[in-house]
PDB file of C-alpha atoms in Angstrom:
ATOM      1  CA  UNK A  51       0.000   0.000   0.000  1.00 47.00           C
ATOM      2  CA  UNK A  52       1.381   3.445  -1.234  1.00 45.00           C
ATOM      3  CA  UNK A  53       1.768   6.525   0.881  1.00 38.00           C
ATOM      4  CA  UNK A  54      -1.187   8.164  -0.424  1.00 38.00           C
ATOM      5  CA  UNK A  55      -3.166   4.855  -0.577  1.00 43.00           C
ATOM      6  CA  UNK A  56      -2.811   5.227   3.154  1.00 36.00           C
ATOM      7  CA  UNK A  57      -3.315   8.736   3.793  1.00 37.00           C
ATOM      8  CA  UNK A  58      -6.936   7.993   2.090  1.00 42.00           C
ATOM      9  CA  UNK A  59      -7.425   5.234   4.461  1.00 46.00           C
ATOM     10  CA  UNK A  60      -7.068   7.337   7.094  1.00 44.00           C
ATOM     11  CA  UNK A  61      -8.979  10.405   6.280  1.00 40.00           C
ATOM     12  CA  UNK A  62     -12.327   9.199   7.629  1.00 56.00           C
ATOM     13  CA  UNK A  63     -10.375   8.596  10.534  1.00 51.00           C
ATOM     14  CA  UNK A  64      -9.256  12.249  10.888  1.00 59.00           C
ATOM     15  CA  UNK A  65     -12.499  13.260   9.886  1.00 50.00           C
ATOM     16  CA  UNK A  66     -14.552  11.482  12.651  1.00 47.00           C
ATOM     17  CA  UNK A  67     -12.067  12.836  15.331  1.00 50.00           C
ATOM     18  CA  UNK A  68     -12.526  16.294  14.224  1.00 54.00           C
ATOM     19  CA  UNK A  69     -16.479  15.713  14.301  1.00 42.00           C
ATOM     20  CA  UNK A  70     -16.328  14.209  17.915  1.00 46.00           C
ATOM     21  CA  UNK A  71     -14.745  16.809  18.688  1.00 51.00           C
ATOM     22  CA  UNK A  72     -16.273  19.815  18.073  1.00 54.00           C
ATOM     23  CA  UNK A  73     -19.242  17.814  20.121  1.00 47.00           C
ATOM     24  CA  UNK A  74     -17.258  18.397  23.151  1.00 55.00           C
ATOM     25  CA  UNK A  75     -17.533  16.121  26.037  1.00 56.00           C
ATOM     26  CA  UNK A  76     -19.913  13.863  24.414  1.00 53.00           C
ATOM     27  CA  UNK A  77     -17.663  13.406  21.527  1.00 56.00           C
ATOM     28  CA  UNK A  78     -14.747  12.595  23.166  1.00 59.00           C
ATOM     29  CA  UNK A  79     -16.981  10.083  24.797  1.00 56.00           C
ATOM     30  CA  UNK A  80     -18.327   8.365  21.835  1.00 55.00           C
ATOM     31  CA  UNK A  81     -14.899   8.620  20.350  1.00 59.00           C
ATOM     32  CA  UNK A  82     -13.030   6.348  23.564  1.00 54.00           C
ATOM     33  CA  UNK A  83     -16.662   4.085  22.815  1.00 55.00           C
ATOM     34  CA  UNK A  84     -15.619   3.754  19.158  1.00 54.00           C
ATOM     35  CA  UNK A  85     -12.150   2.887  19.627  1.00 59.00           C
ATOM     36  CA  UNK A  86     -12.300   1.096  22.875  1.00 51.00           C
ATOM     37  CA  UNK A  87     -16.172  -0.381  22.912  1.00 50.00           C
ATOM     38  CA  UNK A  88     -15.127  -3.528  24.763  1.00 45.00           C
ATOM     39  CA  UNK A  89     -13.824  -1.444  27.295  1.00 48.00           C
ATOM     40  CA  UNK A  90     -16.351   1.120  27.713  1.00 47.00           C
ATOM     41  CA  UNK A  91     -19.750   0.463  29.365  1.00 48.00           C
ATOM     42  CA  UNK A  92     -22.290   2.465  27.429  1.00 51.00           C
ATOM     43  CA  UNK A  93     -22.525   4.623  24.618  1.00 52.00           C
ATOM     44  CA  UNK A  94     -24.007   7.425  26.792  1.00 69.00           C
ATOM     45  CA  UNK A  95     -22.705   8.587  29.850  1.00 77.00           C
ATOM     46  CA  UNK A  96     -24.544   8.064  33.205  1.00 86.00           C
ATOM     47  CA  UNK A  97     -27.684  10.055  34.466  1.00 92.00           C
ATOM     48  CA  UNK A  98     -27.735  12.225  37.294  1.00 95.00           C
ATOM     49  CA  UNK A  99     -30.375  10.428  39.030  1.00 96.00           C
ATOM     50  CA  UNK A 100     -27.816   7.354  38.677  1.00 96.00           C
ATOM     51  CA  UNK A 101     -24.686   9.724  40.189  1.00 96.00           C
ATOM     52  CA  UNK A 102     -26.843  11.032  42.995  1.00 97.00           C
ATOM     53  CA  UNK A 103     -28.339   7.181  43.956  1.00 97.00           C
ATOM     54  CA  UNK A 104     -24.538   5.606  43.282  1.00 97.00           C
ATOM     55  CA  UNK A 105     -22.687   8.210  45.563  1.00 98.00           C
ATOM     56  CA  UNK A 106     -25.316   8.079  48.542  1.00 98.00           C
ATOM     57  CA  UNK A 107     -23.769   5.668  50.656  1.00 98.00           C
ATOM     58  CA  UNK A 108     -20.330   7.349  50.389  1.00 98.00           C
ATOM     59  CA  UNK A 109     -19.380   8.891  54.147  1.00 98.00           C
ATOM     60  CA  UNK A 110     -17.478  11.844  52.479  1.00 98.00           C
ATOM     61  CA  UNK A 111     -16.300  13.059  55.980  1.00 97.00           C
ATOM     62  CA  UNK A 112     -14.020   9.885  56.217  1.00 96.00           C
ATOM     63  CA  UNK A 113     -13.068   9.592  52.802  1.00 98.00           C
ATOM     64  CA  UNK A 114      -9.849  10.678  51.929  1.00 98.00           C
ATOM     65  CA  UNK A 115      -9.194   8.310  48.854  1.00 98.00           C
ATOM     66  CA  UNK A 116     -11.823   8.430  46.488  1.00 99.00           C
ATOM     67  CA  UNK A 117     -10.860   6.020  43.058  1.00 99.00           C
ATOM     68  CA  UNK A 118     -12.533   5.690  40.487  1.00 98.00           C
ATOM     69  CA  UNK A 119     -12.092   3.020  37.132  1.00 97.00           C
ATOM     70  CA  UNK A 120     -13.133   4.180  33.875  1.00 93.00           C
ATOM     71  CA  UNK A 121     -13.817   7.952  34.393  1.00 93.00           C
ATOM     72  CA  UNK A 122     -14.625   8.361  30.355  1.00 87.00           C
ATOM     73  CA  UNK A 123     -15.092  12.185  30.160  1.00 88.00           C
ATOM     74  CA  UNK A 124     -15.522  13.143  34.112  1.00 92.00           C
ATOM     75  CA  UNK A 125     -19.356  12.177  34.508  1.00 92.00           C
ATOM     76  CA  UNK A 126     -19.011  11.125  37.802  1.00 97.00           C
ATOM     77  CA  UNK A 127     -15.067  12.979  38.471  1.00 97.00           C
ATOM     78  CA  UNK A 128     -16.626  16.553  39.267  1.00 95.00           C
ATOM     79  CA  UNK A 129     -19.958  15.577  41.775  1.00 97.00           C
ATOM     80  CA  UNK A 130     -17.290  13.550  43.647  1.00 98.00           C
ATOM     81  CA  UNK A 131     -14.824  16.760  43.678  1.00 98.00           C
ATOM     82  CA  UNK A 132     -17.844  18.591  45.025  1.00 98.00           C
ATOM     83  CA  UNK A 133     -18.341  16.180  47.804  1.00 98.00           C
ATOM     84  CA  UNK A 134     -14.959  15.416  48.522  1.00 98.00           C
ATOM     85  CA  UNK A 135     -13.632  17.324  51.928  1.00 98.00           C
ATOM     86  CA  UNK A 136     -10.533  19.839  50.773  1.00 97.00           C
ATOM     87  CA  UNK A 137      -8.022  17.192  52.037  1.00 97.00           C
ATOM     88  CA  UNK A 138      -9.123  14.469  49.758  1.00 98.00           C
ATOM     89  CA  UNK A 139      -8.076  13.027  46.937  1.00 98.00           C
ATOM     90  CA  UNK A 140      -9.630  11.716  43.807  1.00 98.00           C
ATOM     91  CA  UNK A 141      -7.478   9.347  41.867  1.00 98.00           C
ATOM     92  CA  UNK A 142      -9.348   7.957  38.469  1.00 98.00           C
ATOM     93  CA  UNK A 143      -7.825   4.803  36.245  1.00 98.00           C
ATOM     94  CA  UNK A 144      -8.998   4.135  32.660  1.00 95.00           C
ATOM     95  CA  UNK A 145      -6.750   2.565  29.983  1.00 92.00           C
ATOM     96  CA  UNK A 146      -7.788   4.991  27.188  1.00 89.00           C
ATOM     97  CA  UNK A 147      -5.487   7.291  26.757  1.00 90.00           C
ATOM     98  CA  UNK A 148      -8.360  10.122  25.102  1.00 87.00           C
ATOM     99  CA  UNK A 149     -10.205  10.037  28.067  1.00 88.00           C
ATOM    100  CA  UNK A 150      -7.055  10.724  30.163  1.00 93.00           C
ATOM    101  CA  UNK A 151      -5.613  13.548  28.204  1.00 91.00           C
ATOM    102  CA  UNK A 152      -9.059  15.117  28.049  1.00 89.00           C
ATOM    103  CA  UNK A 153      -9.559  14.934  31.822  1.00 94.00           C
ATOM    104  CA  UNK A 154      -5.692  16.643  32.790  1.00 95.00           C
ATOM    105  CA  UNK A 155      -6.597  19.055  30.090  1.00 91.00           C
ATOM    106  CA  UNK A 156     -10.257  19.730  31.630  1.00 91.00           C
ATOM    107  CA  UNK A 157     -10.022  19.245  35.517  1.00 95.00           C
ATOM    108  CA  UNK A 158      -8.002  22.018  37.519  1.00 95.00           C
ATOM    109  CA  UNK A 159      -8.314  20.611  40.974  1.00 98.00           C
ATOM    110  CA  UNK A 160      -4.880  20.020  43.337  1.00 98.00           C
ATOM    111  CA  UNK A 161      -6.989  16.860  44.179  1.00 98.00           C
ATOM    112  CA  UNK A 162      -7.623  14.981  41.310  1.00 98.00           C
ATOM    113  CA  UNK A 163      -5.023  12.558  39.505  1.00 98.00           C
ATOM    114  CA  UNK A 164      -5.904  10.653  36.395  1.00 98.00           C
ATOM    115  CA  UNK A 165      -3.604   7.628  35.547  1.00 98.00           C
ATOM    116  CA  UNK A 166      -3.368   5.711  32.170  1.00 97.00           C
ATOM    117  CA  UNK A 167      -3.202   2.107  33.723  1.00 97.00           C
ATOM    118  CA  UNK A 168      -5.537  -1.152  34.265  1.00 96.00           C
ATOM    119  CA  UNK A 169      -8.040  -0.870  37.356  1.00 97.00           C
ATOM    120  CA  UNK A 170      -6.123  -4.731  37.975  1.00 97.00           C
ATOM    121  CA  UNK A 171      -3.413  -2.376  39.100  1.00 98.00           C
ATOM    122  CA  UNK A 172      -4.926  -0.279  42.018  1.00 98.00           C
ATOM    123  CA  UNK A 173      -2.712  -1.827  44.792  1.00 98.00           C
ATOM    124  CA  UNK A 174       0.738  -0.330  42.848  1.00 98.00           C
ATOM    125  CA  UNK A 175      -1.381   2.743  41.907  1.00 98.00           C
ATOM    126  CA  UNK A 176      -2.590   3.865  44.542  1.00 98.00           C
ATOM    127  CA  UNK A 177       0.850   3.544  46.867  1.00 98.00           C
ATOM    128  CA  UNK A 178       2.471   5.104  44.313  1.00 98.00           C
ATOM    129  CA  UNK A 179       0.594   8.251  44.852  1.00 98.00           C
ATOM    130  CA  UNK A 180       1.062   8.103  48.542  1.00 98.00           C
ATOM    131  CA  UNK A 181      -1.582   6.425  49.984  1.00 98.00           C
ATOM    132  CA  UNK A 182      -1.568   3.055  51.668  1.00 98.00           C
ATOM    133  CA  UNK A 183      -5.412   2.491  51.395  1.00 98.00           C
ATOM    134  CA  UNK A 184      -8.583   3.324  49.347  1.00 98.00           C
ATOM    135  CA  UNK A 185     -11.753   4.285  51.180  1.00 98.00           C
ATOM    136  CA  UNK A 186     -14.261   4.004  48.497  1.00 99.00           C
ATOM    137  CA  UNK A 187     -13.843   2.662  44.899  1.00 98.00           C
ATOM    138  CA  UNK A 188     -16.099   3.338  42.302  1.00 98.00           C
ATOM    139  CA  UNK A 189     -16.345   1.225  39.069  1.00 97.00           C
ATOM    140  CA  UNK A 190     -18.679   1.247  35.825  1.00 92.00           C
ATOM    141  CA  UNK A 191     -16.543  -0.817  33.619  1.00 91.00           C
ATOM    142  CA  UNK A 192     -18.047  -3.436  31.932  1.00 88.00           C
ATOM    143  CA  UNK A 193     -17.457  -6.819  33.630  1.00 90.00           C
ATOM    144  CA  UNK A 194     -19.473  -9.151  31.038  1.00 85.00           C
ATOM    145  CA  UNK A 195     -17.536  -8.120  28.379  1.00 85.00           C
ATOM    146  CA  UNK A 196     -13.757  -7.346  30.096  1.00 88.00           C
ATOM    147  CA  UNK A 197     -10.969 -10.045  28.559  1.00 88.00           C
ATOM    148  CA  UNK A 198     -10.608 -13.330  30.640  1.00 90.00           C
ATOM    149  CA  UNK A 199      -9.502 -13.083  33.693  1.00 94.00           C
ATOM    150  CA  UNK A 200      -9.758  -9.508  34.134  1.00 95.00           C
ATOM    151  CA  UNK A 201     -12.621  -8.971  36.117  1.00 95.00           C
ATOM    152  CA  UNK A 202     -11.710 -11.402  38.807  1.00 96.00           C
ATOM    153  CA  UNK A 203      -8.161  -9.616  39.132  1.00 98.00           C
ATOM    154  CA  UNK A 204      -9.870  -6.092  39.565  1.00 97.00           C
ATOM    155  CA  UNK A 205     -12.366  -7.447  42.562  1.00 98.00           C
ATOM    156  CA  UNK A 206     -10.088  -9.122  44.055  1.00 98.00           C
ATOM    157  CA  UNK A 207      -7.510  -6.355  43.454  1.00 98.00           C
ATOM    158  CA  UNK A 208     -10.208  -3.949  44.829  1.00 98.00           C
ATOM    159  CA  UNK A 209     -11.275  -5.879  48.236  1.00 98.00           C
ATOM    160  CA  UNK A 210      -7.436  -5.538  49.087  1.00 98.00           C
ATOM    161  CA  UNK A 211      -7.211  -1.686  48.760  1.00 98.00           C
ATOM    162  CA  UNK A 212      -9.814  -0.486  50.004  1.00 98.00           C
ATOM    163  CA  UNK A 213      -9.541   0.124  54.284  1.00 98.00           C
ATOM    164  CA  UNK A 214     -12.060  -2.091  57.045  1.00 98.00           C
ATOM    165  CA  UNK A 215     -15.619  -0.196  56.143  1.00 97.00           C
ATOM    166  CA  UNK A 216     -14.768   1.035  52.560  1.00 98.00           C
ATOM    167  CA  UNK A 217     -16.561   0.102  49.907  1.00 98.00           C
ATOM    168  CA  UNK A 218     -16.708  -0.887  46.551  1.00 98.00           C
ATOM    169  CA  UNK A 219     -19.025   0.810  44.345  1.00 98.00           C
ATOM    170  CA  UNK A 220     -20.524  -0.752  40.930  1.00 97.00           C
ATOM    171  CA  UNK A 221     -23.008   0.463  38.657  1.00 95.00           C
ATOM    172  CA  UNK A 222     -23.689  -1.644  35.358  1.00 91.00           C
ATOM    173  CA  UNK A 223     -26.173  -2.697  33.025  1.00 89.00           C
ATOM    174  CA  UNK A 224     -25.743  -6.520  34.171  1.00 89.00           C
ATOM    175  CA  UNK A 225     -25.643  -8.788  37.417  1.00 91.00           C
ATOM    176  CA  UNK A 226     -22.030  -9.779  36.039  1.00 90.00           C
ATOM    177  CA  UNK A 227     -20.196  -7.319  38.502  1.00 92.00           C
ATOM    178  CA  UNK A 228     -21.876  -8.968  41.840  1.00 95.00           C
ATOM    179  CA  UNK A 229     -20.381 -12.352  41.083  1.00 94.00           C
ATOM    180  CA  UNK A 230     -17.089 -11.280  41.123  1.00 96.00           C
ATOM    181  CA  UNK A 231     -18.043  -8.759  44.150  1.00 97.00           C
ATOM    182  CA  UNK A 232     -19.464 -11.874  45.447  1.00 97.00           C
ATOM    183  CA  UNK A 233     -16.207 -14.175  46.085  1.00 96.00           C
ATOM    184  CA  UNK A 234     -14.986 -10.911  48.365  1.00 98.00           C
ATOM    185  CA  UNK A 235     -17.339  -9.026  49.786  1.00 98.00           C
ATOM    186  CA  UNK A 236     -19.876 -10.961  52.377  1.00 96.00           C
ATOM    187  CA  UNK A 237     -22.325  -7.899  52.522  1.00 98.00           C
ATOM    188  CA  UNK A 238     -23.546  -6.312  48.811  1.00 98.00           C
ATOM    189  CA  UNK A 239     -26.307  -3.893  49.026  1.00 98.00           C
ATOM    190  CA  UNK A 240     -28.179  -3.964  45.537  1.00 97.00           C
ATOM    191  CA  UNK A 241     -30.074  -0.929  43.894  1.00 97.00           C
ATOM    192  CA  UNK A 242     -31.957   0.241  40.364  1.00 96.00           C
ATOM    193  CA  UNK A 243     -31.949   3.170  38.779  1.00 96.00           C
ATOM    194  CA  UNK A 244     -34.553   3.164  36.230  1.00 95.00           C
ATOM    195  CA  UNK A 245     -34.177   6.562  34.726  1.00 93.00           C
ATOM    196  CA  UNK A 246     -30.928   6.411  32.842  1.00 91.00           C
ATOM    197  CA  UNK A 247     -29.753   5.016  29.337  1.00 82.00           C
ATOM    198  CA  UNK A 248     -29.888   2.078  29.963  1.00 85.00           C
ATOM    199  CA  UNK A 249     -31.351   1.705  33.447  1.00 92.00           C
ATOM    200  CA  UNK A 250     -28.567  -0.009  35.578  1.00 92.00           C
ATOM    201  CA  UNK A 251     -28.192  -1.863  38.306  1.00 95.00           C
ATOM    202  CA  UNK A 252     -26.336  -0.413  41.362  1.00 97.00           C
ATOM    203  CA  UNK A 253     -24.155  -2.046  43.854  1.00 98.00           C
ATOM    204  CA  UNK A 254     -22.384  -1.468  46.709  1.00 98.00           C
ATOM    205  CA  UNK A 255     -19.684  -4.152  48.249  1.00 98.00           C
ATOM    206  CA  UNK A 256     -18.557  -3.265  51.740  1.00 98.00           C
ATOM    207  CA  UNK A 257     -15.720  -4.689  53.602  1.00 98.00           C
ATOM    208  CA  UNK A 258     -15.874  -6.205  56.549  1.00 94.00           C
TER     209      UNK A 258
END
């Protein structure tokens, strides 16, 4: 294939970014979908009915470790920065490098920290920003459909972080999460939020 054969190959490419972009937020969302679908739960970031229901639980006056997988474009990084007391911290972990550029280049906040890197890698990340525990961890990555293996590595890699009384918080489209949760965590709360696209199931793992 010739130079030019290529360049004409990957015009509508170039052409799709530029589109998704000029959409703002939600393009850069449904451009990490496109790329990345496997790896990205839904097409349409969560509702605020979901983000108010999801973050409930959370005791923000003990939390000083807030992490987060799969952030996408912020949906859920900013209400958590609002809740979050001033000597908190908000790490978030997604493997998609868009979604991480667009969040250092969007969120000003001396307590956020986004990190390209697997969720199955909490333990290393989290130390290595100078904490020795998590207090709550929030997830909507897509268990059904993560690679092999995978999913069972980031619950179990989750119930290890987190500190006695953290939890672990889920919110998916599928029961597939609370299996995993499951083989950790002996009390899982379970919740619904009907009025979001698609309406998801909510849980909430605590450690004992």
């Amino acid at each position: 294939m010739t130079s030019t054969e290529l360049a004409d190959e990957a015009l509508p490419h170039r052409l799709r970014r530029q589109i998704m972009r000029k959409l703002g937020p939600w393009g850069v969302f449904l451009e990490g979908f496109f790329e990345h679908p496997v790896m990205v739960g839904s097409i349409i970031p969560s509702s605020r009915f979901t983000i108010a229901k999801m973050l409930g639980p959370v005791k923000w006056n003990e939390c000083k470790l807030f992490v987060e997988y799969g952030p996408g474009v912020g949906t859920f990084c900013r209400p958590v920065l609002e809740r979050l007391p001033r000597d908190g911290a908000l790490i978030v972990i997604d493997t998609n490098p868009l979604f991480i550029d667009y969040l250092k280049a969007t969120i000003v906040d001396s307590r956020f920290t986004a990190v390209l890197g697997s969720a199955a890698d909490v333990e290393t990340i989290v130390r290595a920003n100078g904490h020795a525990h998590a207090d709550y961890v929030l997830s909507g990555l897509p268990f059904s459909t993560l690679p092999g293996g995978v999913g069972a590595e980031i619950a179990a890699a989750t119930h290890r972080v987190l500190r006695p009384g953290g939890a672990f918080l889920v919110y998916q489209f599928t029961a597939a999460a609370r299996d995993f949760m499951a083989k950790h965590f002996a009390r899982i709360d379970a919740g619904f939020e009907l009025l979001n696209v698609l309406p998801c199931k909510l849980f909430w793992g605590w450690k004992e």
